[in-house]
Structures are given as structure tokens and as C-alpha cells.
Coordinates of C-alpha atoms and ligand atoms in Angstrom, one line a residue:
X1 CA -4.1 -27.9 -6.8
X2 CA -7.0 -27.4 -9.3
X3 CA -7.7 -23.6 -10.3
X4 CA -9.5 -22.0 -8.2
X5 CA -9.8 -18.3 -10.6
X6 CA -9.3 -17.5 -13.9
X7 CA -7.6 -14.0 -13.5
X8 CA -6.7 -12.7 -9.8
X9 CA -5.9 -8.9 -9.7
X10 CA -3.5 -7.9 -6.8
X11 CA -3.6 -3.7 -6.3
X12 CA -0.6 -3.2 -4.1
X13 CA 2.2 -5.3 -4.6
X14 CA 3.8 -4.5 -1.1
X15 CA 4.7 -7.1 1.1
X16 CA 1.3 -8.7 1.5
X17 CA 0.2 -8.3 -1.8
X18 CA 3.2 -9.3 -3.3
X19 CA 3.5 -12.3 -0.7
X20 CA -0.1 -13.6 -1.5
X21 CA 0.8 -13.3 -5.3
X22 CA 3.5 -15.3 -4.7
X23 CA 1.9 -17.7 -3.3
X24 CA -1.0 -18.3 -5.7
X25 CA 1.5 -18.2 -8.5
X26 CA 4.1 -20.6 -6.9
X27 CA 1.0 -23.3 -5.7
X28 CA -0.7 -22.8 -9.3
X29 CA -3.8 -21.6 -7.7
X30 CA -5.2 -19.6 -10.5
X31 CA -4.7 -19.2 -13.8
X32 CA -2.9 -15.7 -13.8
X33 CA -1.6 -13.7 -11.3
X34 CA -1.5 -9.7 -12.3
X35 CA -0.3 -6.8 -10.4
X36 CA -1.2 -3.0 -10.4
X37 CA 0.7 -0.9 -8.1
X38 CA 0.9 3.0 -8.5
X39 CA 4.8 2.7 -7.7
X40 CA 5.8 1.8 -11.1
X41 CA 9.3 0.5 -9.5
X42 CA 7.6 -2.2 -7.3
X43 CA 5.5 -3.5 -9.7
X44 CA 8.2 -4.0 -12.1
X45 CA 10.4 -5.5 -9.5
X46 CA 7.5 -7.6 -9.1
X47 CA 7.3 -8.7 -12.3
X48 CA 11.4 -9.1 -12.5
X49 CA 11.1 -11.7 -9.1
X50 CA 8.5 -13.9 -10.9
X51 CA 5.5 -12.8 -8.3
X52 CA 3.5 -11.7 -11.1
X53 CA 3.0 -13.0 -14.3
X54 CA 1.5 -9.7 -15.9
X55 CA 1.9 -6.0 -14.2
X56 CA -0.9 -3.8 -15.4
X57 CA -0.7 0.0 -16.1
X58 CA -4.1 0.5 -17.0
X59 CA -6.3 -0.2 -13.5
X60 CA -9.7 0.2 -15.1
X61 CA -8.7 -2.2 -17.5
X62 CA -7.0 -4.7 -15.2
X63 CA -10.3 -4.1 -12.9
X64 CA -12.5 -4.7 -15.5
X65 CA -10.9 -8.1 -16.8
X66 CA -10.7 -9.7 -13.5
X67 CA -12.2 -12.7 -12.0
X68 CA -11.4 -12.1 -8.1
X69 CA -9.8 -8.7 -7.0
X70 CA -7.6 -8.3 -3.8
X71 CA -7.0 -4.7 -2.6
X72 CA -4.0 -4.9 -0.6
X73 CA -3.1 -1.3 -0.2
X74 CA -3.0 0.7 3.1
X75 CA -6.1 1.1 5.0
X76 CA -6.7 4.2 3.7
X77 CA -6.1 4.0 -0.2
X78 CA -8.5 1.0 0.2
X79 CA -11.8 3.9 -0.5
X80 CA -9.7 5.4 -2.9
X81 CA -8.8 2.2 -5.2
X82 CA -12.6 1.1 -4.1
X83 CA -14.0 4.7 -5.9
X84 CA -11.7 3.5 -9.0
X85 CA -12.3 0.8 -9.8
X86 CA -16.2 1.1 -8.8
X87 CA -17.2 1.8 -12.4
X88 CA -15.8 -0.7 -14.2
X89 CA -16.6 -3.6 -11.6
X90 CA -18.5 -6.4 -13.2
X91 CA -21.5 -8.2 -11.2
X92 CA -19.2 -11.4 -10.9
X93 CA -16.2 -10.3 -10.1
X94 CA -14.8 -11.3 -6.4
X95 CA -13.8 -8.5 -3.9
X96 CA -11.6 -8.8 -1.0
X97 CA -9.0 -6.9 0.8
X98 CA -6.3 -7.3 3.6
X99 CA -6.9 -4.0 5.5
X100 CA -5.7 -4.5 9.1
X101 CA -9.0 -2.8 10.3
X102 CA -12.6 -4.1 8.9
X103 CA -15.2 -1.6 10.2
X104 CA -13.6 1.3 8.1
X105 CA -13.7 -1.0 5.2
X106 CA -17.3 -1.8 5.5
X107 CA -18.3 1.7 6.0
X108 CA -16.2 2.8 2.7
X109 CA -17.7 0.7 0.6
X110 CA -21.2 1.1 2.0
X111 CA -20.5 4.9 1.4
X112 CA -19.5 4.3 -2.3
X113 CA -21.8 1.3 -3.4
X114 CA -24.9 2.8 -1.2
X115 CA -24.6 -1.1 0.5
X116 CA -21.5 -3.8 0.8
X117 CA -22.0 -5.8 -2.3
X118 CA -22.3 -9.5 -2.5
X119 CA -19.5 -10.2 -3.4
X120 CA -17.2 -8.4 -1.5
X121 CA -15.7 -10.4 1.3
X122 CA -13.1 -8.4 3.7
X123 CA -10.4 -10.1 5.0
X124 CA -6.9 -9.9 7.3
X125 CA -4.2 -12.2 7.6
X126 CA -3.1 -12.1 10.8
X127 CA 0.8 -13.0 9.0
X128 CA 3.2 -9.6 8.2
X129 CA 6.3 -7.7 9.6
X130 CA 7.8 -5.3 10.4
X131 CA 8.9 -4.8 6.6
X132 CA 7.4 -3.3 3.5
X133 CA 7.6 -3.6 -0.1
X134 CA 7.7 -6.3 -2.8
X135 CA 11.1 -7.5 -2.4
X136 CA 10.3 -8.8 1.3
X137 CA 7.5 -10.7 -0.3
X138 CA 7.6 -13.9 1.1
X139 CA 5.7 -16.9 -0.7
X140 CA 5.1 -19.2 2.2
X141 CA 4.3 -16.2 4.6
X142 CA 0.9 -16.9 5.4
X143 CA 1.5 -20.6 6.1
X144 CA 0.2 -21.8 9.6
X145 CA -1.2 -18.1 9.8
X146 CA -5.0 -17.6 10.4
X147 CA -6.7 -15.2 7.9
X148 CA -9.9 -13.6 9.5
X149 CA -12.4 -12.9 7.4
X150 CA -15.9 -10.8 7.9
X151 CA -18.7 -11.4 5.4
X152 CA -21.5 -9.8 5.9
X153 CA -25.5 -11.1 6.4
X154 CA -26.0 -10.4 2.6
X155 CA -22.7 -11.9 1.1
X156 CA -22.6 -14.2 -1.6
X157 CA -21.8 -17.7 0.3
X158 CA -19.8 -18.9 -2.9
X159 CA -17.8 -15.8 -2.9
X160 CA -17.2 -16.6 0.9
X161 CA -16.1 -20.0 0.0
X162 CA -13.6 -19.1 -2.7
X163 CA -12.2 -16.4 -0.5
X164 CA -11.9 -18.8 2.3
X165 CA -10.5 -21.7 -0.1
X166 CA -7.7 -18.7 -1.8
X167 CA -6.1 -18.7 1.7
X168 CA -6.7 -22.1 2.7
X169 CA -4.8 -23.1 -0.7
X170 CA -1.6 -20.2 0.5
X171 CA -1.5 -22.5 3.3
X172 CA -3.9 -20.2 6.2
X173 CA -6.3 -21.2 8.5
X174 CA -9.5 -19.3 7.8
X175 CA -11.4 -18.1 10.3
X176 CA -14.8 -16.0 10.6
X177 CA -15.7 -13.2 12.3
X178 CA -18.4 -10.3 12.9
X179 CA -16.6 -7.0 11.5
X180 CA -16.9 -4.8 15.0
X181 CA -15.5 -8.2 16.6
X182 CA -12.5 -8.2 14.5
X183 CA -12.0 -4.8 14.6
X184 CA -11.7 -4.9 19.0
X185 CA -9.9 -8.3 19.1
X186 CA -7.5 -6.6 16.7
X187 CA -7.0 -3.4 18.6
X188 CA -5.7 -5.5 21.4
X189 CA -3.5 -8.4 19.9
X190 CA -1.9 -6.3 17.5
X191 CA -2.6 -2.3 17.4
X192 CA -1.9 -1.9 20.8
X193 CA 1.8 -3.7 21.3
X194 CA 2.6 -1.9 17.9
X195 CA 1.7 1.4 19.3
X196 CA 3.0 0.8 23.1
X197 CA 6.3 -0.4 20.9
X198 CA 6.6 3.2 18.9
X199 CA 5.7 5.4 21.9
X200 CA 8.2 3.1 24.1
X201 CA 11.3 3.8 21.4
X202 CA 10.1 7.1 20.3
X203 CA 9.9 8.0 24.6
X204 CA 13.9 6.5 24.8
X205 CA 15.0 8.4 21.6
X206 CA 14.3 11.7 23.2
X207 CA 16.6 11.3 26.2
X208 CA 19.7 12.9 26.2
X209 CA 21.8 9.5 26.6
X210 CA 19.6 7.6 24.3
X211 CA 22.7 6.1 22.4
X212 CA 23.9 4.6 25.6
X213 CA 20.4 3.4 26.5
X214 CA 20.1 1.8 22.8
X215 CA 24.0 0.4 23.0
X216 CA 22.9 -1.4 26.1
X217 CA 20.0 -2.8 25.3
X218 CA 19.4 -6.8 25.3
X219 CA 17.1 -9.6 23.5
X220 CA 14.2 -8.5 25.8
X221 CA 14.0 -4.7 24.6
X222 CA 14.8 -6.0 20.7
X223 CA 12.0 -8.6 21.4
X224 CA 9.5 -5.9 22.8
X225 CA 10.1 -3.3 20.5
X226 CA 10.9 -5.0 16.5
X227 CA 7.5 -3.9 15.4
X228 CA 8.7 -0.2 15.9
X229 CA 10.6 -0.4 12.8
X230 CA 7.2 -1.0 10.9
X231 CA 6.0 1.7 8.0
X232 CA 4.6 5.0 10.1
X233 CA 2.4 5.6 7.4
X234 CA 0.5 2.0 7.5
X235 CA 0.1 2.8 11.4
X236 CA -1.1 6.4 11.3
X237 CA -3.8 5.0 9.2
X238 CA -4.6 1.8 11.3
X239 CA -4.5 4.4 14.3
X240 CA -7.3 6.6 12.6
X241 CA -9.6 3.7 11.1
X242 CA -9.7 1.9 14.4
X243 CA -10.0 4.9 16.8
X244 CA -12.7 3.7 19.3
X245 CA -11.3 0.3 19.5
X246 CA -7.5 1.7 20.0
X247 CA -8.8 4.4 22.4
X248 CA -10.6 1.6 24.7
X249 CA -7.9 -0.5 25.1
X250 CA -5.0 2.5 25.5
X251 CA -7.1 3.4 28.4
X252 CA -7.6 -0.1 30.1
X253 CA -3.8 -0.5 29.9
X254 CA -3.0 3.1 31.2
X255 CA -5.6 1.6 34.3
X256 CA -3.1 -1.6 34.3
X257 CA 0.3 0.6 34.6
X258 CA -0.9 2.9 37.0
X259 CA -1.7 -0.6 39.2
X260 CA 1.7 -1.2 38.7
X261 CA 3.1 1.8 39.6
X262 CA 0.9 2.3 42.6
X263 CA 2.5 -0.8 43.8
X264 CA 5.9 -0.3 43.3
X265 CA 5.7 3.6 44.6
X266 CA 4.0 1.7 47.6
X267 CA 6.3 -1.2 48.0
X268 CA 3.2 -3.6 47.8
X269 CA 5.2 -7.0 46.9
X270 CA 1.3 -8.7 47.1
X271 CA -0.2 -6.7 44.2
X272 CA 3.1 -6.7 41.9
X273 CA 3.3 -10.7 42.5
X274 CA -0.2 -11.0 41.4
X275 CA 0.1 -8.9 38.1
X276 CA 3.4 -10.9 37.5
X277 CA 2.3 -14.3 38.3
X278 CA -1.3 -13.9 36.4
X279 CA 0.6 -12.2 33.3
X280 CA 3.1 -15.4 33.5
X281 CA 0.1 -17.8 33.8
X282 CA -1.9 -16.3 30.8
X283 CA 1.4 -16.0 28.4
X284 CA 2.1 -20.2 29.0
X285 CA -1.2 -20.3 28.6
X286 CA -1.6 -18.8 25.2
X287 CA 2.0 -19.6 23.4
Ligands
LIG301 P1 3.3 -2.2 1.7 O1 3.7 -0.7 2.0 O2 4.4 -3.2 1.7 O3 2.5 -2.2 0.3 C1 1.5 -1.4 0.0 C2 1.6 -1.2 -1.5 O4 0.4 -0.5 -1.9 C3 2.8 -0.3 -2.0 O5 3.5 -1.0 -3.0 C4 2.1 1.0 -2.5 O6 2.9 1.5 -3.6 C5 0.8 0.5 -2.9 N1 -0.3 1.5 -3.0 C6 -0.5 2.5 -2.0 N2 -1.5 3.2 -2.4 C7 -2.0 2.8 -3.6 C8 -3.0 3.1 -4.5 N3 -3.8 4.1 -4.2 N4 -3.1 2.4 -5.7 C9 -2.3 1.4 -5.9 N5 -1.3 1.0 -5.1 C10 -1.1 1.7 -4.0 O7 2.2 -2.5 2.8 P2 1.7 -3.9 3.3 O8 2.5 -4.2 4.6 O9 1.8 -4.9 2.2 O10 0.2 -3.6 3.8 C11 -0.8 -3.7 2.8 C12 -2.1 -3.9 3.6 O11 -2.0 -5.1 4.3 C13 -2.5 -2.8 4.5 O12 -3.9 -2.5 4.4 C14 -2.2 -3.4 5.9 O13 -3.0 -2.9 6.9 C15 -2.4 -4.9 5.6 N6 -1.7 -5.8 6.5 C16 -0.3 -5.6 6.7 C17 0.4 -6.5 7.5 C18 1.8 -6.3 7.8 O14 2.4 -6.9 8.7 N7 2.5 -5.5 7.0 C19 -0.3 -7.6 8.1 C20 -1.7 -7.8 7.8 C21 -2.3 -6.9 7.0

């Protein structure tokens, strides 16, 4: 694989940061891989586990040396990390980030910059779990995965292209997207199950019997609710940065259950077949 960067800066070795390091180091994609993460502990550990080949402790400096730069914090330490590292940001260096919402991006960094520069491309890979940290990073995570990504009219179409070719090389399949797009598609596919899943357990944990419920429970309620164990913190933020998408689509499936409800409570066998066999139809569809 020829190089495709000199020096790639990863700020927040967590799971996906830590994961796309890994990758880029174990497939020889650039030249080197550095860390920064303000959790001295993982970023050592990543160092330790071979993600990284240098962990830096001064971000400014890291910042200032680097050819592409991929913020992989939580959505909201993305503005922060943006504001610190804003000085120091050369004209050519590369900008990208993983944040699981885009229009919150966009609107940071036209907040800090006065525009979205050139050269900053956002990005998601639609890849994770329900884990966190470095030591669940996973080098061949994002294979077969698709990585959305949302330049803008003004950006930089070689920046695009080396963004799209750094997850192409980890094994993705890139696709592009308009930011407000992303940011309702995403509200559906994946904000939406993950908070249906927390309310779901959190709704079960406060019944009296809930240690019977949980004893009892079978492949279809671990299925349905796995993404409950996911970090409360990265979803409080994805909850806040995509409010109007989130909102939208809690209220069109409030509309769908009280369908169902209605006809149950009414004994309507007509209108629960037809939710049933059109939900069937549209999972075999899609999987
Ligand atoms: P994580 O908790 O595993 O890792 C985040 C890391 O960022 C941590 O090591 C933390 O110490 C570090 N960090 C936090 N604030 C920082 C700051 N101000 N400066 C430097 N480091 C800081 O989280 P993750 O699952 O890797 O998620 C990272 C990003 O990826 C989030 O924006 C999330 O929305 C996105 N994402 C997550 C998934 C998933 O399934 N986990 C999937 C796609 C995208």
C-alpha cells in the first residue's frame, strides 16, 4: 500500500480512534501514526498495544507537525479540541473527524473558523459497539463497513480524495453525503434503536421484579437491547447535537406504537397483520 500521509494525528484514542490507528499502522498507510488523548492511561496503553507509534503530550505541537488530523473524540469535545488546536493549524494540513452527528460539526467549526475550511472533511463510520476505550480497538473494524462522509460546496476535492482513499485503504466503503442528509438518515438507523434500547432497559430496571424479568430474558431481548450497554456520556451528547432529527423520528415511532396498541386494545387482527407482515417484508428486504 503506498503512503498515503506523512504524519497522521489521532486525538482520542478510544475505540474508534484507536481502531482506525490500528489500522493505518497495521496496513502501512502512512508514515507515522501518533496519538494524543487527555486520558494519559489510554494513550499509554495505546502506545503499549502497538496502535501508535508515538503518543504526544504536547497537542499544539502534535497539531502543528501534522499532515492529516482525525478528531475522534465525543461529539461534543470535537469544538473544544477544534478551538485548540485552531491556532496552530497549518493551511495544509487535513481535517477530519468521526462525530456520529455532522450538522453540529459544521456549525462548530463555522462558529470558530468564521467558515468550514477547505480542508476539513467530516466524516462517520458507520462501524462501532457497544464498547469504549483503546483496549477494544479493533484493527480490521471498519472492514466491509461504509464511512459517510460530508464535504462541503467549498472543500478542497484532494483533501476529499485522501479522506476518502484513508478509509478505503482500512478496508471501508466510502460514501458521500449532504451534512443535514446524514444527520436524519442517522437519527433513524442508529440514534433511534440506541435510545428506544436505553429507555426499553432503563423502563424494565424500575420494576419491582426486574431481576426475574432480566433472568428470564432470551436471544431476542439480548438482540434488541446490546447497544444499551453503550457509553451514556457518548449518547447524551449525540442526543443533544442531533435534536431535531432525534425529535422527528421519536415522534413518528410514538405514531407507529400507538397503531399498534390501538389494534391490539381493539382486537383488530387486520391492522396488526399488516404492521407485522410489512415490517417482515422490509427487514428481508434490507439484511
Ligand atoms: P471512546 O470513549 O472509546 O473514546 C473517546 C476518547 O476521546 C477517550 O479516550 C477520551 O479520553 C478522549 N477524549 C475525550 N475528550 C477529549 C479531549 N477534549 N481531548 C482529547 N481526548 C479526549 O469513544 P468512541 O466510541 O471511540 O467515540 C469517539 C467518536 O466516534 C465519537 O464522536 C462518536 O460519536 C464516534 N463514533 C462512535 C461509534 C461507536 O460505535 N462507538 C461509531 C461511530 C462513530
Amino acid at each position: 500500500m503506498r503512503c498515503l500521509a506523512e504524519r497522521v494525528l489521532v486525538i482520542g484514542l478510544g475505540l474508534i480512534g484507536g481502531s482506525l490507528a490500528s489500522a493505518l499502522r497495521t496496513r502501512g498507510i502512512c508514515r507515522t501514526v501518533i496519538g494524543y488523548d487527555r486520558d494519559s492511561d489510554e494513550l499509554e496503553a495505546g502506545l503499549r498495544l502497538g496502535i501508535i507509534e508515538e503518543a504526544a503530550t504536547d497537542l499544539l505541537a502534535a497539531a502543528a507537525g501534522a499532515d492529516v488530523i482525525v478528531l475522534a473524540v465525543p461529539v461534543k469535545a470535537i469544538e473544544t479540541v477544534l478551538a485548540e488546536i485552531l491556532p496552530v493549524l497549518r493551511p495544509d494540513t487535513i481535517l477530519t473527524d468521526v462525530g456520529s452527528v455532522k450538522g453540529n460539526v459544521v456549525r462548530s467549526a463555522t462558529g470558530l473558523f468564521g467558515y468550514v475550511p477547505r480542508r476539513f472533511i467530516p466524516g462517520h463510520p458507520i462501524a462501532g459497539s457497544e464498547k469504549s476505550g483503546v483496549a477494544a480497538a479493533d484493527a480490521t473494524l471498519f472492514e466491509h463497513h461504509k464511512v459517510i462522509i460530508t464535504p462541503l460546496p467549498q472543500s478542497d476535492p484532494d483533501a476529499v480524495t485522501l479522506i476518502a482513499r484513508m478509509w478505503q485503504s482500512v478496508g471501508a466503503q466510502v460514501l458521500q453525503m449532504d451534512v443535514d442528509r446524514h444527520d436524519e438518515v442517522l437519527a433513524a438507523t442508529s440514534h433511534l434503536p440506541h435510545l428506544l434500547a436505553f429507555s426499553l432497559v432503563d423502563t424494565l430496571a424500575q420494576e419491582q421484579d426486574c431481576n426475574d424479568i432480566f433472568r428470564y430474558a432470551a436471544g431476542g431481548f439480548r438482540d434488541f437491547t446490546r447497544v444499551a450497554a453503550s457509553d451514556p456520556t457518548m449518547w447524551h451528547d449525540i442526543g443533544l447535537a442531533n435534536k431535531q432529527a432525534i425529535l422527528q423520528k421519536i415522534d413518528e415511532f410514538t405514531s407507529g406504537v400507538d397503531r399498534l396498541r390501538k389494534a391490539i386494545e381493539t382486537d383488530d387482527s387486520v391492522a396488526m397483520l399488516g404492521i407485522f407482515t410489512r415490517a417482515k417484508a422490509a427487514r428481508e428486504h434490507f439484511s
